[in-house]
Every structure is written in structure tokens, then in C-alpha cells.
mmCIF file of C-alpha atoms and ligand atoms in Angstrom:
data_model
loop_
_atom_site.group_PDB
_atom_site.id
_atom_site.type_symbol
_atom_site.label_atom_id
_atom_site.label_comp_id
_atom_site.label_asym_id
_atom_site.label_seq_id
_atom_site.Cartn_x
_atom_site.Cartn_y
_atom_site.Cartn_z
ATOM 1 C CA MET A 1 15.798 20.705 -2.408
ATOM 2 C CA ASP A 2 16.687 22.492 0.853
ATOM 3 C CA GLU A 3 15.073 25.679 -0.355
ATOM 4 C CA ARG A 4 11.878 23.785 -1.076
ATOM 5 C CA LYS A 5 11.913 22.184 2.353
ATOM 6 C CA ASP A 6 12.104 25.622 3.926
ATOM 7 C CA ARG A 7 9.082 26.668 1.991
ATOM 8 C CA ILE A 8 7.101 23.606 2.972
ATOM 9 C CA GLU A 9 7.871 24.242 6.613
ATOM 10 C CA LYS A 10 6.730 27.840 6.331
ATOM 11 C CA GLU A 11 3.526 26.803 4.661
ATOM 12 C CA GLY A 12 2.829 24.186 7.275
ATOM 13 C CA PRO A 13 1.933 20.557 6.828
ATOM 14 C CA LYS A 14 -0.453 19.436 4.132
ATOM 15 C CA GLY A 15 -4.072 19.572 5.076
ATOM 16 C CA GLU A 16 -3.845 22.902 6.892
ATOM 17 C CA ARG A 17 -3.775 24.651 3.555
ATOM 18 C CA GLY A 18 -7.397 24.244 2.663
ATOM 19 C CA LEU A 19 -9.394 22.435 0.051
ATOM 20 C CA ASP A 20 -7.516 20.625 -2.703
ATOM 21 C CA ILE A 21 -9.125 22.572 -5.537
ATOM 22 C CA LYS A 22 -7.580 20.603 -8.421
ATOM 23 C CA SER A 23 -9.306 17.438 -7.208
ATOM 24 C CA LEU A 24 -12.815 18.908 -7.527
ATOM 25 C CA THR A 25 -15.162 18.129 -10.393
ATOM 26 C CA LEU A 26 -16.617 21.073 -12.294
ATOM 27 C CA GLN A 27 -19.942 20.618 -10.529
ATOM 28 C CA GLU A 28 -18.295 20.582 -7.099
ATOM 29 C CA LEU A 29 -16.277 23.649 -7.990
ATOM 30 C CA LYS A 30 -19.476 25.466 -8.997
ATOM 31 C CA GLU A 31 -21.028 24.644 -5.640
ATOM 32 C CA GLU A 32 -17.866 25.744 -3.875
ATOM 33 C CA MET A 33 -17.821 29.115 -5.672
ATOM 34 C CA VAL A 34 -21.477 29.729 -4.934
ATOM 35 C CA SER A 35 -20.988 28.862 -1.260
ATOM 36 C CA ARG A 36 -18.227 31.476 -1.161
ATOM 37 C CA GLY A 37 -20.586 34.087 -2.599
ATOM 38 C CA GLU A 38 -18.939 34.047 -6.041
ATOM 39 C CA LYS A 39 -20.668 33.657 -9.411
ATOM 40 C CA ALA A 40 -21.024 30.068 -10.636
ATOM 41 C CA PHE A 41 -19.423 30.880 -14.010
ATOM 42 C CA ARG A 42 -16.148 31.589 -12.207
ATOM 43 C CA ALA A 43 -15.943 27.860 -11.613
ATOM 44 C CA LYS A 44 -15.932 27.146 -15.346
ATOM 45 C CA GLN A 45 -13.185 29.711 -15.884
ATOM 46 C CA MET A 46 -11.058 28.288 -13.106
ATOM 47 C CA TYR A 47 -11.634 24.723 -14.205
ATOM 48 C CA GLU A 48 -10.447 25.631 -17.703
ATOM 49 C CA TRP A 49 -7.327 27.253 -16.315
ATOM 50 C CA MET A 50 -6.526 24.240 -14.138
ATOM 51 C CA HIS A 51 -7.431 21.333 -16.400
ATOM 52 C CA GLY A 52 -7.392 22.788 -19.918
ATOM 53 C CA LYS A 53 -4.695 25.451 -19.956
ATOM 54 C CA LEU A 54 -2.729 23.739 -17.202
ATOM 55 C CA ALA A 55 -2.066 26.887 -15.186
ATOM 56 C CA ARG A 56 0.626 26.518 -12.523
ATOM 57 C CA SER A 57 -0.844 29.100 -10.129
ATOM 58 C CA PHE A 58 -3.889 31.282 -9.478
ATOM 59 C CA ALA A 59 -1.780 34.244 -10.602
ATOM 60 C CA GLU A 60 -1.970 32.963 -14.180
ATOM 61 C CA MET A 61 -5.771 33.076 -14.203
ATOM 62 C CA THR A 62 -5.926 36.518 -15.724
ATOM 63 C CA ASN A 63 -9.663 36.665 -16.416
ATOM 64 C CA LEU A 64 -10.347 36.426 -12.677
ATOM 65 C CA SER A 65 -10.139 39.599 -10.622
ATOM 66 C CA GLU A 66 -6.976 40.125 -8.644
ATOM 67 C CA ASP A 67 -9.034 40.048 -5.500
ATOM 68 C CA LEU A 68 -10.503 36.613 -6.300
ATOM 69 C CA ARG A 69 -7.104 35.196 -7.247
ATOM 70 C CA LYS A 70 -5.721 36.373 -3.930
ATOM 71 C CA LYS A 71 -8.637 34.895 -1.989
ATOM 72 C CA CYS A 72 -8.270 31.562 -3.805
ATOM 73 C CA GLY A 73 -4.642 31.480 -2.703
ATOM 74 C CA GLU A 74 -5.850 31.746 0.883
ATOM 75 C CA TRP A 75 -8.764 29.317 0.606
ATOM 76 C CA TYR A 76 -7.265 26.529 -1.461
ATOM 77 C CA GLU A 77 -4.361 24.231 -1.875
ATOM 78 C CA TYR A 78 -3.147 24.325 -5.492
ATOM 79 C CA THR A 79 -1.332 21.079 -6.256
ATOM 80 C CA CYS A 80 1.689 21.484 -8.487
ATOM 81 C CA LEU A 81 4.404 18.862 -8.616
ATOM 82 C CA GLU A 82 7.971 20.021 -8.891
ATOM 83 C CA PRO A 83 10.393 18.100 -11.074
ATOM 84 C CA VAL A 84 13.509 17.326 -9.046
ATOM 85 C CA ARG A 85 15.141 15.112 -11.613
ATOM 86 C CA ILE A 86 14.562 14.336 -15.295
ATOM 87 C CA GLN A 87 16.445 11.586 -17.075
ATOM 88 C CA GLU A 88 16.300 11.024 -20.818
ATOM 89 C CA SER A 89 17.127 7.723 -22.446
ATOM 90 C CA ARG A 90 19.695 7.915 -25.201
ATOM 91 C CA ILE A 91 18.261 4.735 -26.687
ATOM 92 C CA ASP A 92 14.644 5.652 -27.314
ATOM 93 C CA GLY A 93 13.945 9.166 -25.987
ATOM 94 C CA THR A 94 11.964 7.867 -22.992
ATOM 95 C CA LYS A 95 12.003 10.380 -20.162
ATOM 96 C CA LYS A 96 11.752 9.556 -16.523
ATOM 97 C CA PHE A 97 10.596 12.227 -14.093
ATOM 98 C CA LEU A 98 11.080 12.332 -10.369
ATOM 99 C CA PHE A 99 8.556 14.731 -8.853
ATOM 100 C CA ALA A 100 8.384 16.229 -5.377
ATOM 101 C CA LEU A 101 4.934 16.436 -3.806
ATOM 102 C CA GLY A 102 3.919 19.279 -1.487
ATOM 103 C CA ASP A 103 5.004 17.319 1.601
ATOM 104 C CA GLY A 104 8.410 16.453 0.173
ATOM 105 C CA ASN A 105 7.545 12.864 -0.811
ATOM 106 C CA LEU A 106 8.830 11.747 -4.201
ATOM 107 C CA VAL A 107 7.048 9.938 -7.039
ATOM 108 C CA GLU A 108 8.135 8.732 -10.447
ATOM 109 C CA SER A 109 6.457 9.095 -13.807
ATOM 110 C CA VAL A 110 7.627 8.024 -17.239
ATOM 111 C CA TRP A 111 7.038 9.601 -20.658
ATOM 112 C CA MET A 112 7.239 7.301 -23.670
ATOM 113 C CA LYS A 113 7.052 8.225 -27.313
ATOM 114 C CA TYR A 114 5.293 5.724 -29.536
ATOM 115 C CA LYS A 115 4.224 5.885 -33.176
ATOM 116 C CA HIS A 116 0.588 6.150 -32.094
ATOM 117 C CA GLY A 117 1.230 9.021 -29.652
ATOM 118 C CA ASN A 118 2.801 9.926 -26.361
ATOM 119 C CA SER A 119 2.142 7.801 -23.355
ATOM 120 C CA VAL A 120 2.636 8.703 -19.698
ATOM 121 C CA CYS A 121 2.989 6.138 -16.935
ATOM 122 C CA ILE A 122 1.926 7.567 -13.589
ATOM 123 C CA SER A 123 2.218 6.552 -9.941
ATOM 124 C CA SER A 124 -0.851 6.140 -7.747
ATOM 125 C CA GLN A 125 0.775 5.852 -4.305
ATOM 126 C CA VAL A 126 4.006 6.784 -2.559
ATOM 127 C CA GLY A 127 5.438 3.294 -2.134
ATOM 128 C CA CYS A 128 3.177 0.239 -2.128
ATOM 129 C CA ARG A 129 1.990 -2.328 0.375
ATOM 130 C CA MET A 130 1.477 -5.250 -1.974
ATOM 131 C CA GLY A 131 5.004 -6.577 -1.574
ATOM 132 C CA CYS A 132 5.533 -8.230 -4.989
ATOM 133 C CA ARG A 133 8.912 -9.917 -4.793
ATOM 134 C CA PHE A 134 10.457 -8.487 -7.972
ATOM 135 C CA CYS A 135 9.236 -4.917 -7.569
ATOM 136 C CA ALA A 136 11.297 -1.962 -6.346
ATOM 137 C CA SER A 137 8.284 0.121 -5.286
ATOM 138 C CA ALA A 138 7.326 -2.370 -2.603
ATOM 139 C CA LEU A 139 10.687 -2.440 -0.842
ATOM 140 C CA ASP A 140 9.837 0.193 1.770
ATOM 141 C CA GLY A 141 6.097 -0.435 2.022
ATOM 142 C CA LEU A 142 3.364 2.147 1.618
ATOM 143 C CA GLU A 143 3.980 5.751 2.638
ATOM 144 C CA ARG A 144 0.641 7.227 1.552
ATOM 145 C CA ASN A 145 -1.988 7.418 -1.183
ATOM 146 C CA LEU A 146 -1.772 10.068 -3.879
ATOM 147 C CA THR A 147 -4.637 12.532 -4.166
ATOM 148 C CA PRO A 148 -6.481 12.835 -7.502
ATOM 149 C CA SER A 149 -4.721 16.159 -8.155
ATOM 150 C CA GLU A 150 -1.308 14.582 -7.532
ATOM 151 C CA MET A 151 -2.066 11.877 -10.086
ATOM 152 C CA LEU A 152 -3.388 14.439 -12.584
ATOM 153 C CA ASP A 153 -0.495 16.788 -12.150
ATOM 154 C CA GLN A 154 1.982 14.126 -13.208
ATOM 155 C CA VAL A 155 0.272 14.249 -16.620
ATOM 156 C CA TYR A 156 -0.063 18.051 -16.598
ATOM 157 C CA ALA A 157 3.528 18.755 -15.545
ATOM 158 C CA ILE A 158 4.866 16.342 -18.173
ATOM 159 C CA THR A 159 2.701 17.926 -20.885
ATOM 160 C CA LEU A 160 4.182 21.313 -20.008
ATOM 161 C CA LEU A 161 7.756 20.064 -19.608
ATOM 162 C CA THR A 162 7.791 18.177 -22.926
ATOM 163 C CA GLY A 163 5.611 20.663 -24.795
ATOM 164 C CA GLU A 164 3.756 17.725 -26.348
ATOM 165 C CA ARG A 165 0.255 16.430 -25.999
ATOM 166 C CA VAL A 166 -0.232 13.217 -24.049
ATOM 167 C CA SER A 167 -2.603 10.780 -25.723
ATOM 168 C CA ASN A 168 -2.298 7.696 -23.508
ATOM 169 C CA VAL A 169 -2.087 7.322 -19.755
ATOM 170 C CA VAL A 170 -1.186 4.110 -17.967
ATOM 171 C CA VAL A 171 -1.464 3.765 -14.207
ATOM 172 C CA MET A 172 1.482 1.403 -13.927
ATOM 173 C CA GLY A 173 3.987 3.388 -11.908
ATOM 174 C CA MET A 174 4.512 3.145 -8.187
ATOM 175 C CA GLY A 175 1.630 1.865 -6.120
ATOM 176 C CA GLU A 176 -1.455 -0.301 -6.430
ATOM 177 C CA PRO A 177 -4.154 1.886 -8.004
ATOM 178 C CA LEU A 178 -7.083 -0.211 -6.769
ATOM 179 C CA ASP A 179 -5.734 0.129 -3.213
ATOM 180 C CA ASN A 180 -6.435 3.877 -3.636
ATOM 181 C CA TYR A 181 -9.827 3.374 -5.237
ATOM 182 C CA GLU A 182 -11.773 6.583 -4.535
ATOM 183 C CA ASN A 183 -8.907 8.849 -5.509
ATOM 184 C CA LEU A 184 -8.205 6.781 -8.618
ATOM 185 C CA LEU A 185 -11.801 7.028 -9.762
ATOM 186 C CA ARG A 186 -11.919 10.770 -9.300
ATOM 187 C CA PHE A 187 -8.618 11.060 -11.166
ATOM 188 C CA LEU A 188 -9.997 9.004 -14.076
ATOM 189 C CA LYS A 189 -13.086 11.193 -14.309
ATOM 190 C CA LEU A 190 -11.094 14.431 -14.276
ATOM 191 C CA LEU A 191 -8.500 13.149 -16.749
ATOM 192 C CA THR A 192 -11.102 12.095 -19.300
ATOM 193 C CA ASP A 193 -13.491 15.000 -18.700
ATOM 194 C CA GLU A 194 -14.412 16.952 -21.832
ATOM 195 C CA ASN A 195 -13.760 20.227 -20.041
ATOM 196 C CA GLY A 196 -10.215 19.185 -19.166
ATOM 197 C CA LEU A 197 -7.475 17.401 -21.121
ATOM 198 C CA HIS A 198 -10.211 15.092 -22.385
ATOM 199 C CA ILE A 199 -8.033 12.019 -22.798
ATOM 200 C CA SER A 200 -10.066 9.226 -24.337
ATOM 201 C CA GLN A 201 -11.081 6.585 -21.802
ATOM 202 C CA ARG A 202 -10.013 3.942 -24.278
ATOM 203 C CA ASN A 203 -6.502 5.325 -24.075
ATOM 204 C CA VAL A 204 -6.278 4.881 -20.317
ATOM 205 C CA THR A 205 -5.051 1.668 -18.705
ATOM 206 C CA VAL A 206 -5.197 0.768 -15.022
ATOM 207 C CA SER A 207 -2.961 -2.059 -13.903
ATOM 208 C CA THR A 208 -3.718 -4.081 -10.782
ATOM 209 C CA CYS A 209 -2.033 -6.903 -8.917
ATOM 210 C CA GLY A 210 -5.523 -8.396 -8.621
ATOM 211 C CA LEU A 211 -7.768 -6.921 -5.926
ATOM 212 C CA VAL A 212 -10.901 -8.866 -6.788
ATOM 213 C CA PRO A 213 -13.624 -6.773 -5.065
ATOM 214 C CA GLU A 214 -12.244 -3.534 -6.543
ATOM 215 C CA MET A 215 -11.951 -5.079 -10.014
ATOM 216 C CA ARG A 216 -15.624 -5.944 -9.832
ATOM 217 C CA ARG A 217 -16.478 -2.503 -8.548
ATOM 218 C CA LEU A 218 -14.540 -0.883 -11.385
ATOM 219 C CA ALA A 219 -16.541 -2.966 -13.858
ATOM 220 C CA GLU A 220 -19.670 -1.179 -12.648
ATOM 221 C CA GLU A 221 -18.444 2.395 -13.022
ATOM 222 C CA GLY A 222 -19.534 2.718 -16.648
ATOM 223 C CA LEU A 223 -15.998 3.461 -17.854
ATOM 224 C CA GLN A 224 -14.335 2.366 -21.084
ATOM 225 C CA ILE A 225 -10.819 2.128 -19.700
ATOM 226 C CA THR A 226 -8.566 -0.893 -20.148
ATOM 227 C CA LEU A 227 -7.905 -3.089 -17.147
ATOM 228 C CA ALA A 228 -4.571 -4.862 -16.956
ATOM 229 C CA LEU A 229 -4.111 -7.710 -14.513
ATOM 230 C CA SER A 230 -0.631 -8.555 -13.267
ATOM 231 C CA LEU A 231 -0.736 -12.344 -13.329
ATOM 232 C CA HIS A 232 2.935 -13.373 -13.414
ATOM 233 C CA GLY A 233 2.118 -16.976 -12.552
ATOM 234 C CA ALA A 234 -0.326 -19.415 -14.107
ATOM 235 C CA THR A 235 -0.867 -21.502 -10.975
ATOM 236 C CA ASP A 236 -1.804 -20.296 -7.499
ATOM 237 C CA GLU A 237 1.352 -21.821 -6.108
ATOM 238 C CA LYS A 238 3.666 -20.030 -8.508
ATOM 239 C CA ARG A 239 1.776 -16.808 -8.199
ATOM 240 C CA ARG A 240 1.997 -16.970 -4.406
ATOM 241 C CA SER A 241 5.749 -17.351 -4.601
ATOM 242 C CA LEU A 242 5.973 -14.018 -6.454
ATOM 243 C CA MET A 243 3.016 -12.015 -5.140
ATOM 244 C CA PRO A 244 1.715 -12.070 -1.547
ATOM 245 C CA ILE A 245 -1.712 -10.882 -2.773
ATOM 246 C CA ALA A 246 -2.158 -14.296 -4.411
ATOM 247 C CA LYS A 247 -2.660 -15.726 -0.927
ATOM 248 C CA ARG A 248 -5.832 -13.677 -0.634
ATOM 249 C CA TYR A 249 -7.355 -14.225 -4.098
ATOM 250 C CA SER A 250 -7.098 -17.341 -6.217
ATOM 251 C CA ILE A 251 -6.573 -17.364 -9.970
ATOM 252 C CA ARG A 252 -10.056 -18.732 -10.326
ATOM 253 C CA GLU A 253 -11.546 -15.735 -8.516
ATOM 254 C CA LEU A 254 -9.418 -13.439 -10.655
ATOM 255 C CA MET A 255 -10.603 -15.046 -13.893
ATOM 256 C CA GLU A 256 -14.218 -14.723 -12.765
ATOM 257 C CA ALA A 257 -13.671 -11.043 -11.992
ATOM 258 C CA CYS A 258 -12.109 -10.587 -15.463
ATOM 259 C CA THR A 259 -15.093 -12.247 -17.129
ATOM 260 C CA TYR A 260 -17.374 -9.946 -15.188
ATOM 261 C CA TYR A 261 -15.336 -6.903 -16.240
ATOM 262 C CA PHE A 262 -15.569 -7.959 -19.870
ATOM 263 C CA GLU A 263 -19.308 -8.599 -19.626
ATOM 264 C CA ARG A 264 -19.986 -5.217 -18.100
ATOM 265 C CA THR A 265 -17.639 -3.081 -20.218
ATOM 266 C CA GLY A 266 -16.990 -5.043 -23.412
ATOM 267 C CA ARG A 267 -13.304 -4.273 -22.894
ATOM 268 C CA ARG A 268 -10.706 -6.946 -23.456
ATOM 269 C CA ILE A 269 -8.391 -7.394 -20.480
ATOM 270 C CA THR A 270 -4.618 -7.420 -20.646
ATOM 271 C CA LEU A 271 -2.816 -10.112 -18.701
ATOM 272 C CA GLU A 272 0.626 -8.916 -17.719
ATOM 273 C CA TYR A 273 3.222 -11.579 -17.244
ATOM 274 C CA SER A 274 6.730 -10.616 -16.141
ATOM 275 C CA LEU A 275 9.119 -13.332 -17.223
ATOM 276 C CA VAL A 276 11.526 -14.161 -14.426
ATOM 277 C CA GLY A 277 14.471 -16.353 -15.415
ATOM 278 C CA GLY A 278 14.123 -19.897 -14.071
ATOM 279 C CA VAL A 279 10.971 -19.040 -12.106
ATOM 280 C CA ASN A 280 7.978 -18.755 -14.453
ATOM 281 C CA ASP A 281 9.389 -19.081 -17.979
ATOM 282 C CA THR A 282 9.230 -22.822 -18.756
ATOM 283 C CA PRO A 283 7.225 -24.368 -21.654
ATOM 284 C CA GLU A 284 4.855 -25.760 -19.020
ATOM 285 C CA ASP A 285 4.286 -22.228 -17.651
ATOM 286 C CA ALA A 286 3.502 -21.085 -21.204
ATOM 287 C CA ARG A 287 1.065 -23.964 -21.673
ATOM 288 C CA LEU A 288 -0.782 -23.170 -18.443
ATOM 289 C CA LEU A 289 -0.895 -19.448 -19.208
ATOM 290 C CA GLY A 290 -2.243 -20.271 -22.672
ATOM 291 C CA GLU A 291 -4.999 -22.355 -21.121
ATOM 292 C CA LEU A 292 -6.041 -19.527 -18.832
ATOM 293 C CA ALA A 293 -5.862 -16.858 -21.522
ATOM 294 C CA GLY A 294 -7.755 -19.067 -23.980
ATOM 295 C CA LYS A 295 -10.777 -19.096 -21.694
ATOM 296 C CA GLY A 296 -11.565 -15.400 -22.075
ATOM 297 C CA ARG A 297 -11.027 -12.316 -24.172
ATOM 298 C CA PHE A 298 -7.479 -11.572 -23.154
ATOM 299 C CA HIS A 299 -4.398 -9.998 -24.548
ATOM 300 C CA VAL A 300 -1.136 -11.226 -23.012
ATOM 301 C CA ASN A 301 1.701 -8.793 -22.477
ATOM 302 C CA LEU A 302 5.033 -10.399 -21.668
ATOM 303 C CA ILE A 303 7.476 -8.236 -19.708
ATOM 304 C CA PRO A 304 11.097 -9.363 -19.391
ATOM 305 C CA VAL A 305 11.678 -8.795 -15.657
ATOM 306 C CA ASN A 306 13.647 -5.665 -14.949
ATOM 307 C CA PRO A 307 16.426 -6.631 -12.546
ATOM 308 C CA VAL A 308 16.204 -4.718 -9.258
ATOM 309 C CA LYS A 309 19.418 -4.353 -7.281
ATOM 310 C CA GLU A 310 17.829 -5.463 -3.995
ATOM 311 C CA ARG A 311 16.281 -8.610 -5.493
ATOM 312 C CA ASN A 312 18.159 -11.467 -7.045
ATOM 313 C CA TYR A 313 15.914 -12.178 -10.000
ATOM 314 C CA VAL A 314 17.275 -12.383 -13.512
ATOM 315 C CA GLN A 315 15.733 -11.955 -16.948
ATOM 316 C CA SER A 316 14.904 -14.932 -19.097
ATOM 317 C CA GLY A 317 17.161 -15.258 -22.126
ATOM 318 C CA ASN A 318 15.899 -13.968 -25.470
ATOM 319 C CA GLU A 319 15.392 -17.443 -26.862
ATOM 320 C CA LYS A 320 13.291 -18.459 -23.888
ATOM 321 C CA ILE A 321 11.177 -15.335 -24.204
ATOM 322 C CA LEU A 322 10.539 -15.988 -27.902
ATOM 323 C CA ALA A 323 9.768 -19.662 -27.303
ATOM 324 C CA PHE A 324 7.291 -18.632 -24.595
ATOM 325 C CA LYS A 325 5.619 -16.203 -26.985
ATOM 326 C CA ASN A 326 5.491 -18.767 -29.814
ATOM 327 C CA LYS A 327 3.864 -21.336 -27.610
ATOM 328 C CA LEU A 328 1.100 -18.902 -26.700
ATOM 329 C CA GLU A 329 0.623 -17.863 -30.313
ATOM 330 C CA LYS A 330 0.266 -21.473 -31.373
ATOM 331 C CA ASN A 331 -2.702 -21.591 -29.044
ATOM 332 C CA GLN A 332 -4.224 -18.549 -30.797
ATOM 333 C CA ILE A 333 -3.466 -16.208 -27.911
ATOM 334 C CA HIS A 334 -2.952 -12.562 -28.783
ATOM 335 C CA VAL A 335 0.453 -11.811 -27.287
ATOM 336 C CA THR A 336 3.016 -9.022 -27.340
ATOM 337 C CA ILE A 337 6.389 -8.556 -25.692
ATOM 338 C CA ARG A 338 6.656 -5.222 -23.974
ATOM 339 C CA ARG A 339 9.380 -3.159 -25.553
ATOM 340 C CA GLU A 340 11.826 -2.236 -22.881
ATOM 341 C CA MET A 341 11.813 1.506 -22.811
ATOM 342 C CA GLY A 342 14.488 3.501 -21.080
ATOM 343 C CA ARG A 343 16.628 0.593 -19.924
ATOM 344 C CA ASP A 344 19.538 2.981 -19.458
ATOM 345 C CA ILE A 345 17.628 5.240 -17.040
ATOM 346 C CA ASP A 346 16.551 3.057 -14.120
ATOM 347 C CA GLY A 347 13.705 1.548 -16.128
ATOM 348 C CA ALA A 348 11.882 -0.429 -13.429
ATOM 349 C CA CYS A 349 9.311 1.409 -11.361
ATOM 350 C CA GLY A 350 10.559 2.783 -8.092
ATOM 351 C CA GLN A 351 14.239 2.507 -8.909
ATOM 352 C CA LEU A 352 14.896 6.150 -9.689
ATOM 353 C CA ARG A 353 13.234 7.246 -6.462
ATOM 354 C CA ARG A 354 15.242 4.754 -4.428
ATOM 355 C CA ARG A 355 18.512 5.807 -5.986
ATOM 356 C CA TYR A 356 17.723 9.455 -5.369
ATOM 357 C CA SER A 357 16.714 8.854 -1.763
ATOM 358 C CA GLU A 358 19.849 6.795 -1.129
ATOM 359 C CA GLY A 359 21.971 9.769 -2.068
ATOM 360 C CA GLY A 360 22.122 9.188 -5.815
ATOM 361 C CA ARG A 361 21.208 12.851 -6.274
ATOM 362 C CA HIS A 362 24.812 13.726 -5.567
ATOM 363 C CA ALA A 363 26.071 11.393 -8.257
HETATM 364 N N1 SAH B 1 0.283 -2.347 -8.728
HETATM 365 C C1 SAH B 1 -0.011 -2.428 -10.131
HETATM 366 C C2 SAH B 1 0.878 -1.532 -10.971
HETATM 367 C C3 SAH B 1 2.311 -1.845 -10.756
HETATM 368 S S1 SAH B 1 3.561 -1.733 -11.930
HETATM 369 C C4 SAH B 1 0.129 -3.858 -10.583
HETATM 370 O O1 SAH B 1 0.588 -4.692 -9.817
HETATM 371 O O2 SAH B 1 -0.257 -4.161 -11.703
HETATM 372 C C5 SAH B 1 3.078 -2.332 -13.457
HETATM 373 C C6 SAH B 1 3.594 -3.716 -13.818
HETATM 374 O O3 SAH B 1 5.019 -3.853 -13.716
HETATM 375 C C7 SAH B 1 3.001 -4.801 -12.956
HETATM 376 O O4 SAH B 1 2.616 -5.858 -13.776
HETATM 377 C C8 SAH B 1 4.170 -5.192 -12.088
HETATM 378 O O5 SAH B 1 4.013 -6.486 -11.573
HETATM 379 C C9 SAH B 1 5.322 -5.062 -13.055
HETATM 380 N N2 SAH B 1 6.648 -4.960 -12.450
HETATM 381 C C10 SAH B 1 7.002 -4.399 -11.280
HETATM 382 N N3 SAH B 1 8.326 -4.517 -11.078
HETATM 383 C C11 SAH B 1 8.813 -5.150 -12.157
HETATM 384 C C12 SAH B 1 10.115 -5.560 -12.550
HETATM 385 N N4 SAH B 1 11.170 -5.335 -11.774
HETATM 386 N N5 SAH B 1 10.247 -6.180 -13.733
HETATM 387 C C13 SAH B 1 9.172 -6.398 -14.528
HETATM 388 N N6 SAH B 1 7.931 -6.042 -14.211
HETATM 389 C C14 SAH B 1 7.741 -5.430 -13.036
#
């Protein structure tokens, strides 16, 4: 850690190091090469090294001349996240990664193995400013947005560290992705680009606490990704007690934005509902949620709340969770309970980072 800090200081603060080359589209990279007096086809070669072969430095790009590799090192910033901690669950093989960014900030990503393939959950911001009451990422507010390359490199670094292909990506780690809209969009395009890792858009999910204008904007981007809406309450009052953002947008506005998303993309929306013991898990809550979900093409994903040390929320009991699910199913709602992956390794988003920053690294 200290060694790395030294290096960052020598290199100077972020931003002075030139253009963030891993965030450029192939077309932009072509233009960049040409403007530097290089041949346009160099761009294709470099793009393949960065996004296909997942090179960790310009030095690896052996079909470029030594001279060009050296110049690139001077012109550009080459984003590569460094793993500072990796935890593996003994229960289900889930791995949690704590990565250091170039400026020393830390983000978390999670790797989950499912029957249908490997899934990576990435962070979109350092911290978060949405302030949801049960969430660990929101405790210290927002530090900064992640760049597209910092989002991408979570997937790239994990692919290299596990040696396995990633088939699904969910933007459900730290941060509110739609609060970092431009960078998110660029990330989505690069991630699903046929010249890169080419992850299918249908295998990418973006989860939002419900920023209505950005949800509508996303509907118009011509993407086939899945949108997940964190609802957590079936009335405005209950939602407001858990999520400050609910004071800005009503459930009605959210449902209208979901309908619009479905109309424009044909993609069914996931409603996420974290069950908090004694807060939003009554039969009446289930009835109201069923009513809302019955009005559109939704899939409901129930998440037993992950207790966070700093918050005094508790999980609903198993029986309550099952009763809640049954009630929805009786109303013909498509519902699943999210399997709790990696419970033994600081499962809830933001917890590993907090522990590490509090001195847990010495534990
Ligand atoms: N900002 C995005 C992504 C955040 S995390 C969003 O709000 O959707 C992904 C999901 O985990 C969200 O539904 C979030 O509300 C939920 N979540 C956060 N902390 C949790 C906790 N301690 N227990 C259960 N779910 C939690």
C-alpha cells in the first residue's frame, strides 16, 4: 500500500497524466492516432490489446513498435486497477475484490459463479450520495464518479485474476450508476462492443434507486440491457422512510418511467425489494407490491436485507420471506428470492471497503 502511494505521488495527481485511453471508443482512438501522425490501423491493434486481450500495459503490445509504445506511455493514462484484497467465500466460491484506483481510492467488485455462467458485480462510483438508510456505500457520501475505464477494468482485472470468462455484468456495487450517466453509457458501449469482450447486452443489468429523468433517457439509447429498479417500499411513505430519493420522485412517476422503458426496449424490468424485518415485510406490503408489479411487465427480486454494522436493521425471518413470496405468486407475479452469495465475506456492498479503511487490513 505504502509503496503504491509513493508511486502515485511520483506520477502526480490524476488528470496530469494525459488522455484516459481505455475510455475511448475505437472510432475515437482512430482519430486520436491520426491526429498524432500515426496510422489509423494502429488504433485497431491497440484496441484489441486493451479490450480483447486485456493487456495490463503498453509494454505488452508487442506488434506496436517500441517507439510507439514508449510514446503512448507519455501521452496516455492507462487505467489498471490493483487488487489490494481478495476474499473467497467458503460457502459458495463467491469472490470479493477490493481494488485500488490510480488516486488511491478503493472500490469493491464481486465475482459470482452461477450455473449459467460467471457474473461480476461492479461499482460505478466511489461512495454514493443517495443515502439509502440500509446501505453501507452511502455512509460517507460520494467521493467521486468512476471513469468508464475504471468500471471496465473491474471486469478485465477479475477475468485475468480468475482465469475465467465473465458472461454477466451487473452494475449493483457501490454507487448510483444513473448519477454517473455519461460514464456509465460509455462503459456499457465498450463492454458490449464486438471488438472488445463483447458481453451480450442482454446479460448486463443496471440497477438504479430510481432517477426518473435518467431512466427515461436510458430507454432511448437503443440498448437491450436490463434495468433494475430498487423499490423497497410499495407506498411513497414507506419508500421515503428508507430512501431519501423517494422524496424527489413518486412511485407513480417511477412506474410511468418503467412503462416507458418497456415500450421503448421491450425489456422486462426487475423490481428489487430488500426485505427489512418489521419495516416492509408485512402481508399488506406484499399485497401493495403485488398490485404495483401486476400493472406492468415486471420481475420481482426479493433481497433479504444484509445487516450493516452501522445501521440497526434486521433481516426478516425465513417464514416471513416465504410468505411474502407466496403472496406475490398467488397474484401471478414472477418472483425470485436473491440467493445470498458470500455471506461470510462482508456480503453487502461497501462493507469490505469500510472495514479495510477502518484498519481491517491489519486484521
Ligand atoms: N444505486 C443502485 C445500485 C445499488 S446496490 C441502486 O440503488 O439500485 C444494488 C441493490 O442492493 C439495491 O437494490 C440496493 O438498494 C440494495 N442494497 C444496498 N444495501 C443493501 C443491504 N444492506 N441489504 C440488502 N440490499 C441492499
